mmCIF file of C-alpha atoms in Angstrom:
data_model
loop_
_atom_site.group_PDB
_atom_site.id
_atom_site.type_symbol
_atom_site.label_atom_id
_atom_site.label_comp_id
_atom_site.label_asym_id
_atom_site.label_seq_id
_atom_site.Cartn_x
_atom_site.Cartn_y
_atom_site.Cartn_z
ATOM 1 C CA UNK A 189 131.274 230.709 94.818
ATOM 2 C CA UNK A 190 128.275 232.008 96.647
ATOM 3 C CA UNK A 191 125.822 231.670 93.756
ATOM 4 C CA UNK A 192 123.381 228.787 93.630
ATOM 5 C CA UNK A 193 123.109 226.301 90.769
ATOM 6 C CA UNK A 194 119.679 227.648 89.852
ATOM 7 C CA UNK A 195 121.118 231.108 89.288
ATOM 8 C CA UNK A 196 123.967 229.967 87.042
ATOM 9 C CA UNK A 197 123.757 230.154 83.281
ATOM 10 C CA UNK A 198 122.809 226.907 81.587
ATOM 11 C CA UNK A 199 120.650 225.615 84.430
ATOM 12 C CA UNK A 200 116.953 225.670 83.625
ATOM 13 C CA UNK A 201 114.178 225.522 86.160
ATOM 14 C CA UNK A 202 110.572 224.655 85.499
ATOM 15 C CA UNK A 203 109.720 228.375 85.618
ATOM 16 C CA UNK A 204 111.842 229.055 82.518
ATOM 17 C CA UNK A 205 110.030 226.463 80.398
ATOM 18 C CA UNK A 206 107.158 227.172 78.065
ATOM 19 C CA UNK A 207 103.690 225.911 78.942
ATOM 20 C CA UNK A 208 104.014 223.168 76.308
ATOM 21 C CA UNK A 209 107.351 222.000 77.755
ATOM 22 C CA UNK A 210 105.902 221.955 81.282
ATOM 23 C CA UNK A 211 102.898 219.936 80.103
ATOM 24 C CA UNK A 212 105.264 217.508 78.379
ATOM 25 C CA UNK A 213 107.227 217.046 81.605
ATOM 26 C CA UNK A 214 104.038 216.282 83.527
ATOM 27 C CA UNK A 215 102.873 213.810 80.878
ATOM 28 C CA UNK A 216 106.215 211.974 81.053
ATOM 29 C CA UNK A 217 106.028 211.909 84.848
ATOM 30 C CA UNK A 218 102.455 210.613 84.667
ATOM 31 C CA UNK A 219 103.267 207.893 82.139
ATOM 32 C CA UNK A 220 106.355 206.742 84.042
ATOM 33 C CA UNK A 221 104.450 206.701 87.311
ATOM 34 C CA UNK A 222 101.536 204.779 85.804
ATOM 35 C CA UNK A 223 103.870 202.178 84.304
ATOM 36 C CA UNK A 224 105.718 201.713 87.567
ATOM 37 C CA UNK A 225 102.436 201.507 89.490
ATOM 38 C CA UNK A 226 101.126 198.770 87.199
ATOM 39 C CA UNK A 227 104.335 196.784 87.531
ATOM 40 C CA UNK A 228 104.335 197.014 91.306
ATOM 41 C CA UNK A 229 100.664 196.008 91.260
ATOM 42 C CA UNK A 230 101.701 192.874 89.389
ATOM 43 C CA UNK A 231 104.178 192.049 92.168
ATOM 44 C CA UNK A 232 101.459 192.690 94.754
ATOM 45 C CA UNK A 233 99.004 190.369 92.986
ATOM 46 C CA UNK A 234 101.563 187.564 92.751
ATOM 47 C CA UNK A 235 102.301 187.804 96.479
ATOM 48 C CA UNK A 236 98.635 188.025 97.411
ATOM 49 C CA UNK A 237 97.708 184.994 95.322
ATOM 50 C CA UNK A 238 100.641 182.865 96.497
ATOM 51 C CA UNK A 239 98.431 180.087 97.889
ATOM 52 C CA UNK A 240 96.451 179.837 94.658
ATOM 53 C CA UNK A 241 99.605 179.923 92.534
ATOM 54 C CA UNK A 242 101.141 177.214 94.733
ATOM 55 C CA UNK A 243 98.152 174.943 94.137
ATOM 56 C CA UNK A 244 98.293 175.337 90.358
ATOM 57 C CA UNK A 245 101.988 175.542 89.498
ATOM 58 C CA UNK A 246 103.706 173.222 91.960
ATOM 59 C CA UNK A 247 103.335 169.493 92.718
ATOM 60 C CA UNK A 248 100.442 168.482 94.907
ATOM 61 C CA UNK A 249 100.977 166.549 98.103
ATOM 62 C CA UNK A 250 102.670 169.049 100.393
ATOM 63 C CA UNK A 251 100.952 172.431 100.464
ATOM 64 C CA UNK A 252 103.602 173.969 102.722
ATOM 65 C CA UNK A 253 106.449 173.089 100.343
ATOM 66 C CA UNK A 254 104.415 174.349 97.379
ATOM 67 C CA UNK A 255 103.754 177.643 99.178
ATOM 68 C CA UNK A 256 107.417 178.020 100.119
ATOM 69 C CA UNK A 257 108.445 177.370 96.515
ATOM 70 C CA UNK A 258 105.920 179.970 95.356
ATOM 71 C CA UNK A 259 107.278 182.522 97.815
ATOM 72 C CA UNK A 260 110.833 181.700 96.720
ATOM 73 C CA UNK A 261 109.746 182.278 93.118
ATOM 74 C CA UNK A 262 108.203 185.572 94.243
ATOM 75 C CA UNK A 263 111.468 186.538 95.957
ATOM 76 C CA UNK A 264 113.547 185.943 92.829
ATOM 77 C CA UNK A 265 111.863 188.925 91.220
ATOM 78 C CA UNK A 266 113.275 191.117 93.973
ATOM 79 C CA UNK A 267 116.675 189.435 94.116
ATOM 80 C CA UNK A 268 117.467 190.042 90.440
ATOM 81 C CA UNK A 269 116.334 193.683 90.404
ATOM 82 C CA UNK A 270 119.832 195.062 91.106
ATOM 83 C CA UNK A 271 121.205 192.991 88.227
ATOM 84 C CA UNK A 272 118.519 194.430 85.964
ATOM 85 C CA UNK A 273 119.494 197.925 87.059
ATOM 86 C CA UNK A 274 123.158 197.232 86.320
ATOM 87 C CA UNK A 275 122.513 195.575 82.960
ATOM 88 C CA UNK A 276 119.882 197.970 81.646
ATOM 89 C CA UNK A 277 121.680 200.956 83.154
ATOM 90 C CA UNK A 278 124.676 200.137 81.002
ATOM 91 C CA UNK A 279 122.452 199.600 77.965
ATOM 92 C CA UNK A 280 120.849 202.972 78.697
ATOM 93 C CA UNK A 281 124.284 204.596 78.773
ATOM 94 C CA UNK A 282 125.194 203.047 75.433
ATOM 95 C CA UNK A 283 122.011 203.374 73.368
ATOM 96 C CA UNK A 284 119.818 205.784 75.296
ATOM 97 C CA UNK A 285 117.408 205.782 78.211
ATOM 98 C CA UNK A 286 114.244 206.019 76.124
ATOM 99 C CA UNK A 287 115.060 202.897 74.100
ATOM 100 C CA UNK A 288 116.040 201.001 77.251
ATOM 101 C CA UNK A 289 112.880 202.137 79.036
ATOM 102 C CA UNK A 290 110.738 200.874 76.163
ATOM 103 C CA UNK A 291 112.590 197.536 76.070
ATOM 104 C CA UNK A 292 112.080 197.001 79.808
ATOM 105 C CA UNK A 293 108.385 197.843 79.465
ATOM 106 C CA UNK A 294 108.101 195.323 76.640
ATOM 107 C CA UNK A 295 109.875 192.607 78.649
ATOM 108 C CA UNK A 296 107.704 193.256 81.691
ATOM 109 C CA UNK A 297 104.499 193.256 79.666
ATOM 110 C CA UNK A 298 105.383 190.132 77.706
ATOM 111 C CA UNK A 299 106.467 188.161 80.763
ATOM 112 C CA UNK A 300 103.328 189.193 82.645
ATOM 113 C CA UNK A 301 101.126 188.144 79.722
ATOM 114 C CA UNK A 302 102.955 184.824 79.443
ATOM 115 C CA UNK A 303 102.425 184.156 83.153
ATOM 116 C CA UNK A 304 98.733 184.794 82.547
ATOM 117 C CA UNK A 305 98.541 182.066 79.898
ATOM 118 C CA UNK A 306 101.064 179.667 81.459
ATOM 119 C CA UNK A 307 99.721 176.097 81.646
ATOM 120 C CA UNK A 308 99.471 174.519 85.098
ATOM 121 C CA UNK A 309 101.563 171.768 86.659
ATOM 122 C CA UNK A 310 98.904 169.208 85.780
ATOM 123 C CA UNK A 311 99.171 170.174 82.097
ATOM 124 C CA UNK A 312 102.922 170.389 81.504
ATOM 125 C CA UNK A 313 104.476 169.005 84.682
ATOM 126 C CA UNK A 314 107.775 170.331 85.984
ATOM 127 C CA UNK A 315 108.008 172.789 83.083
ATOM 128 C CA UNK A 316 105.254 174.900 84.703
ATOM 129 C CA UNK A 317 107.199 175.969 87.817
ATOM 130 C CA UNK A 318 110.413 176.316 85.805
ATOM 131 C CA UNK A 319 108.735 178.592 83.258
ATOM 132 C CA UNK A 320 107.088 180.540 86.075
ATOM 133 C CA UNK A 321 110.484 181.035 87.711
ATOM 134 C CA UNK A 322 112.033 182.131 84.404
ATOM 135 C CA UNK A 323 109.243 184.640 83.760
ATOM 136 C CA UNK A 324 109.532 186.033 87.296
ATOM 137 C CA UNK A 325 113.273 186.461 86.724
ATOM 138 C CA UNK A 326 112.511 188.415 83.554
ATOM 139 C CA UNK A 327 110.014 190.568 85.442
ATOM 140 C CA UNK A 328 112.555 191.348 88.148
ATOM 141 C CA UNK A 329 115.256 192.218 85.631
ATOM 142 C CA UNK A 330 112.858 194.442 83.694
ATOM 143 C CA UNK A 331 111.610 196.204 86.804
ATOM 144 C CA UNK A 332 115.161 196.823 87.983
ATOM 145 C CA UNK A 333 116.076 198.254 84.603
ATOM 146 C CA UNK A 334 112.934 200.283 84.187
ATOM 147 C CA UNK A 335 113.116 202.091 87.487
ATOM 148 C CA UNK A 336 116.290 203.977 86.564
ATOM 149 C CA UNK A 337 114.924 204.925 83.156
ATOM 150 C CA UNK A 338 111.631 206.099 84.614
ATOM 151 C CA UNK A 339 113.403 208.109 87.306
ATOM 152 C CA UNK A 340 115.651 209.910 84.809
ATOM 153 C CA UNK A 341 112.768 210.903 82.591
#
């Protein structure tokens, strides 16, 4: 059993692929990386704009409580990521990684767009922070599910 896995039959390395297949691999890596970068950028923006989000989506009167609620909403996106990985990992096993990857991208994109057009607390009251929390939960689930799909591609 002294032979390596690369030398065994049935194991391909990048050197055995055609130029077209290698280019396809790099395009998949690039697309997956770009998608993940954009999603992490969204998380970065939310954290960076926490004081502004607190002023618009939470009740006025106590800025510290509003900021803490905003940061708690921010944290929920990270807390639910493992659940997204479990849920979408199973879906990926059942119906395929590509389909699951596309679904998670769609969920992430839709929830991000909806956050962008979400009315403020002054417009819809308590529904604003509740909808914001729900959309952040969706983003966290989608990001947790997407990471595994992107990594396997």
